[in-house]
Amino acid sequence: MPVKHSHKALRGFTLVELLLAIAVMSLLAILSWRGLDGMVRAQEITRQRADEMLVLQAALGQWGTDLDALMPIANTTPLDWDGQVLRLTRRSSAVPDEGALVVAWTRRNANGGGQWLRWQSPPVRTRADWQQAWEQAAQWARTPGDAERRYEVALLPLDSWQLFYYRGGAWSNPLSSTGATPGDSGATLPDGVRLQITLPPGQALVGQLTRDWVNPVLGGGRS
């Protein structure tokens, strides 16, 4: 007598089940994408912050190097701040020594925002060369031409900046500081210089930053 085998009918997915599975997979894909996108954004912010920190450190390092290399010359002004541009005379770091350098720092509006800029003259060896470079630095800060722009370097975005001199045991505005004798180049050097810069919003680094420089000759160990 033949044996009858009962076969259970094979059942596939219904349309509703397929749609539900697709919806679940889509939801998982969206969540995964958001997670990856968040990781990429975090890495980008970290990289941008690191890059801006390196630029800021390089700019402040150059600022300190310029002040450390101040070079008073008889009957000249080694350091001058007029509220817009800081001009100074410094030693050259080239070997062999090529002569003194005139350096200027300023903030200028460019491309819809402020930029911190540094200008450096070619080496000067005579009083006439120094005077020409000193005047050229002032012109560069106000109405720069192509000749002056050749020696400028854009450092970083800057919202504002201010300087203070340390004299007589207190910080004060350089434009109102006293204690310098006209014609005495050494007396015009303050015991310290305080730099206050404000970084603009929209960057990885924002807000106000203060950096103090102490004159290694006149300032002694004071801060």
Short mmCIF file of C-alpha atoms in Angstrom, two decimals:
data_model
loop_
_atom_site.label_atom_id
_atom_site.label_comp_id
_atom_site.label_asym_id
_atom_site.label_seq_id
_atom_site.Cartn_x
_atom_site.Cartn_y
_atom_site.Cartn_z
CA MET A 1 0.00 0.00 0.00
CA PRO A 2 1.58 3.30 -1.06
CA VAL A 3 2.57 5.74 1.70
CA LYS A 4 1.30 9.26 1.31
CA HIS A 5 3.62 12.08 2.33
CA SER A 6 2.12 15.37 3.34
CA HIS A 7 4.14 18.35 2.15
CA LYS A 8 3.71 21.63 3.94
CA ALA A 9 3.12 24.32 1.41
CA LEU A 10 6.12 26.64 0.98
CA ARG A 11 5.17 30.15 2.04
CA GLY A 12 6.95 33.30 0.79
CA PHE A 13 7.04 36.85 2.16
CA THR A 14 3.95 38.88 1.82
CA LEU A 15 4.04 42.38 0.37
CA VAL A 16 3.45 43.88 3.81
CA GLU A 17 6.39 41.96 5.28
CA LEU A 18 8.67 43.07 2.44
CA LEU A 19 7.66 46.69 2.90
CA LEU A 20 8.23 46.42 6.65
CA ALA A 21 11.69 44.89 6.12
CA ILE A 22 12.60 47.63 3.65
CA ALA A 23 11.43 50.29 6.11
CA VAL A 24 13.52 48.80 8.93
CA MET A 25 16.60 48.59 6.69
CA SER A 26 16.09 52.18 5.57
CA LEU A 27 15.84 53.33 9.18
CA LEU A 28 19.04 51.49 10.07
CA ALA A 29 20.79 53.01 7.06
CA ILE A 30 19.70 56.52 8.09
CA LEU A 31 20.89 56.00 11.66
CA SER A 32 24.21 54.61 10.42
CA TRP A 33 24.64 57.56 8.04
CA ARG A 34 23.93 60.05 10.80
CA GLY A 35 26.49 58.35 12.99
CA LEU A 36 29.13 58.42 10.25
CA ASP A 37 28.27 62.02 9.37
CA GLY A 38 28.66 63.01 13.02
CA MET A 39 32.06 61.33 13.18
CA VAL A 40 33.20 63.07 10.00
CA ARG A 41 32.02 66.45 11.30
CA ALA A 42 33.78 65.90 14.62
CA GLN A 43 37.01 64.97 12.83
CA GLU A 44 36.72 68.04 10.59
CA ILE A 45 36.20 70.35 13.59
CA THR A 46 39.15 68.77 15.38
CA ARG A 47 41.36 69.14 12.30
CA GLN A 48 40.27 72.76 11.78
CA ARG A 49 40.93 73.56 15.43
CA ALA A 50 44.37 71.97 15.26
CA ASP A 51 45.23 73.90 12.06
CA GLU A 52 44.09 77.21 13.54
CA MET A 53 46.02 76.50 16.73
CA LEU A 54 49.21 75.91 14.73
CA VAL A 55 48.70 79.17 12.81
CA LEU A 56 48.04 81.08 16.03
CA GLN A 57 51.10 79.61 17.73
CA ALA A 58 53.27 80.49 14.72
CA ALA A 59 51.97 84.08 14.66
CA LEU A 60 52.48 84.60 18.40
CA GLY A 61 55.89 82.95 18.17
CA GLN A 62 56.90 85.44 15.47
CA TRP A 63 55.52 88.27 17.61
CA GLY A 64 57.71 87.24 20.53
CA THR A 65 60.74 86.74 18.30
CA ASP A 66 60.41 90.25 16.87
CA LEU A 67 60.23 91.80 20.34
CA ASP A 68 63.11 89.69 21.66
CA ALA A 69 65.27 90.94 18.78
CA LEU A 70 64.56 94.66 19.33
CA MET A 71 67.57 96.69 18.25
CA PRO A 72 67.81 100.26 19.57
CA ILE A 73 69.74 102.50 17.19
CA ALA A 74 70.99 105.93 18.21
CA ASN A 75 68.60 108.78 17.40
CA THR A 76 65.89 106.43 16.11
CA THR A 77 62.67 104.96 17.49
CA PRO A 78 63.04 101.21 18.06
CA LEU A 79 59.38 100.67 18.99
CA ASP A 80 56.34 102.77 18.06
CA TRP A 81 52.58 102.17 18.37
CA ASP A 82 50.17 104.77 16.98
CA GLY A 83 46.93 102.89 17.63
CA GLN A 84 46.89 101.22 14.22
CA VAL A 85 50.35 99.90 13.43
CA LEU A 86 53.24 98.71 15.58
CA ARG A 87 56.63 99.47 14.03
CA LEU A 88 59.90 98.22 15.42
CA THR A 89 63.57 97.86 14.55
CA ARG A 90 65.05 94.43 15.16
CA ARG A 91 68.21 92.48 14.57
CA SER A 92 68.38 90.19 11.57
CA SER A 93 68.50 86.47 12.28
CA ALA A 94 70.48 85.79 9.11
CA VAL A 95 74.03 84.49 9.31
CA PRO A 96 76.15 86.41 8.52
CA ASP A 97 74.30 89.47 9.79
CA GLU A 98 72.79 91.38 6.87
CA GLY A 99 71.79 94.45 8.88
CA ALA A 100 68.79 95.66 10.84
CA LEU A 101 65.17 95.02 9.85
CA VAL A 102 62.12 97.26 10.13
CA VAL A 103 59.03 95.21 11.01
CA ALA A 104 55.41 96.34 11.20
CA TRP A 105 52.23 94.68 12.50
CA THR A 106 48.70 95.85 11.76
CA ARG A 107 45.09 94.78 11.26
CA ARG A 108 43.39 95.46 7.94
CA ASN A 109 39.91 94.70 6.60
CA ALA A 110 40.11 92.30 3.67
CA ASN A 111 37.64 89.89 2.05
CA GLY A 112 34.84 90.90 4.38
CA GLY A 113 36.81 90.44 7.60
CA GLY A 114 39.82 91.64 9.56
CA GLN A 115 43.27 90.15 8.96
CA TRP A 116 46.35 90.36 11.15
CA LEU A 117 49.29 91.25 8.92
CA ARG A 118 53.06 91.43 9.31
CA TRP A 119 55.44 93.44 7.13
CA GLN A 120 59.22 93.23 7.01
CA SER A 121 61.67 95.41 5.15
CA PRO A 122 64.80 94.24 3.38
CA PRO A 123 67.94 94.57 5.56
CA VAL A 124 68.99 98.18 6.20
CA ARG A 125 72.55 99.27 6.92
CA THR A 126 72.46 103.06 6.81
CA ARG A 127 70.41 105.69 8.61
CA ALA A 128 68.89 106.75 5.28
CA ASP A 129 67.83 103.16 4.51
CA TRP A 130 66.28 102.85 7.97
CA GLN A 131 64.35 106.11 7.61
CA GLN A 132 62.98 105.04 4.23
CA ALA A 133 61.93 101.63 5.56
CA TRP A 134 60.35 103.21 8.66
CA GLU A 135 58.23 105.55 6.54
CA GLN A 136 57.37 102.74 4.13
CA ALA A 137 56.08 100.65 7.04
CA ALA A 138 53.71 103.45 8.05
CA GLN A 139 52.48 103.84 4.48
CA TRP A 140 51.97 100.07 4.18
CA ALA A 141 49.66 100.07 7.20
CA ARG A 142 47.42 102.81 5.78
CA THR A 143 47.51 102.94 1.98
CA PRO A 144 49.63 100.02 0.79
CA GLY A 145 50.70 99.85 -2.82
CA ASP A 146 52.09 96.92 -4.77
CA ALA A 147 55.62 97.77 -3.64
CA GLU A 148 54.65 97.60 0.04
CA ARG A 149 52.46 94.50 -0.30
CA ARG A 150 55.41 92.52 -1.62
CA TYR A 151 56.78 92.25 1.92
CA GLU A 152 53.55 91.53 3.83
CA VAL A 153 52.31 88.22 5.19
CA ALA A 154 48.68 87.55 6.18
CA LEU A 155 48.74 85.69 9.49
CA LEU A 156 45.21 84.99 10.71
CA PRO A 157 41.66 86.43 10.94
CA LEU A 158 41.46 89.10 13.63
CA ASP A 159 38.48 90.99 14.99
CA SER A 160 40.43 93.58 17.00
CA TRP A 161 43.70 94.11 18.84
CA GLN A 162 45.14 96.43 21.48
CA LEU A 163 48.54 97.05 23.05
CA PHE A 164 49.60 98.15 26.53
CA TYR A 165 53.06 99.11 27.80
CA TYR A 166 54.39 98.25 31.25
CA ARG A 167 56.09 101.32 32.73
CA GLY A 168 56.45 102.60 36.25
CA GLY A 169 55.00 99.43 37.73
CA ALA A 170 51.70 99.53 35.83
CA TRP A 171 50.16 98.73 32.46
CA SER A 172 48.99 101.74 30.46
CA ASN A 173 48.00 102.82 26.98
CA PRO A 174 51.19 103.38 24.91
CA LEU A 175 49.73 106.59 23.50
CA SER A 176 49.59 108.06 27.01
CA SER A 177 52.64 106.36 28.52
CA THR A 178 55.39 108.55 29.87
CA GLY A 179 58.94 107.96 30.85
CA ALA A 180 60.64 108.28 27.48
CA THR A 181 63.16 110.99 26.80
CA PRO A 182 63.11 112.36 23.23
CA GLY A 183 66.21 111.30 21.32
CA ASP A 184 67.07 108.57 23.84
CA SER A 185 66.37 105.31 21.99
CA GLY A 186 66.88 103.11 25.04
CA ALA A 187 64.36 105.02 27.17
CA THR A 188 61.58 104.47 24.63
CA LEU A 189 61.60 100.73 25.27
CA PRO A 190 58.96 99.73 27.84
CA ASP A 191 59.58 97.10 30.49
CA GLY A 192 56.84 94.97 28.94
CA VAL A 193 54.31 94.81 26.13
CA ARG A 194 50.84 93.32 26.55
CA LEU A 195 49.07 92.12 23.42
CA GLN A 196 45.31 91.60 23.47
CA ILE A 197 43.72 90.10 20.36
CA THR A 198 40.11 89.13 19.73
CA LEU A 199 39.52 86.24 17.34
CA PRO A 200 36.33 86.58 15.26
CA PRO A 201 33.30 84.27 15.57
CA GLY A 202 32.80 81.49 13.07
CA GLN A 203 36.24 80.01 13.70
CA ALA A 204 37.26 76.98 15.73
CA LEU A 205 39.10 79.37 18.09
CA VAL A 206 37.18 82.48 19.19
CA GLY A 207 37.32 85.08 21.93
CA GLN A 208 40.02 87.23 23.50
CA LEU A 209 43.62 86.16 24.02
CA THR A 210 46.27 88.02 26.05
CA ARG A 211 50.03 87.58 25.72
CA ASP A 212 52.61 89.45 27.79
CA TRP A 213 56.20 90.09 26.74
CA VAL A 214 58.82 91.14 29.29
CA ASN A 215 61.83 93.15 28.17
CA PRO A 216 64.77 90.87 29.04
CA VAL A 217 67.06 93.90 29.50
CA LEU A 218 64.89 96.53 31.17
CA GLY A 219 62.17 94.37 32.67
CA GLY A 220 64.35 92.08 34.74
CA GLY A 221 62.17 89.47 36.36
CA ARG A 222 59.05 91.60 36.67
CA SER A 223 55.74 90.52 35.11
#
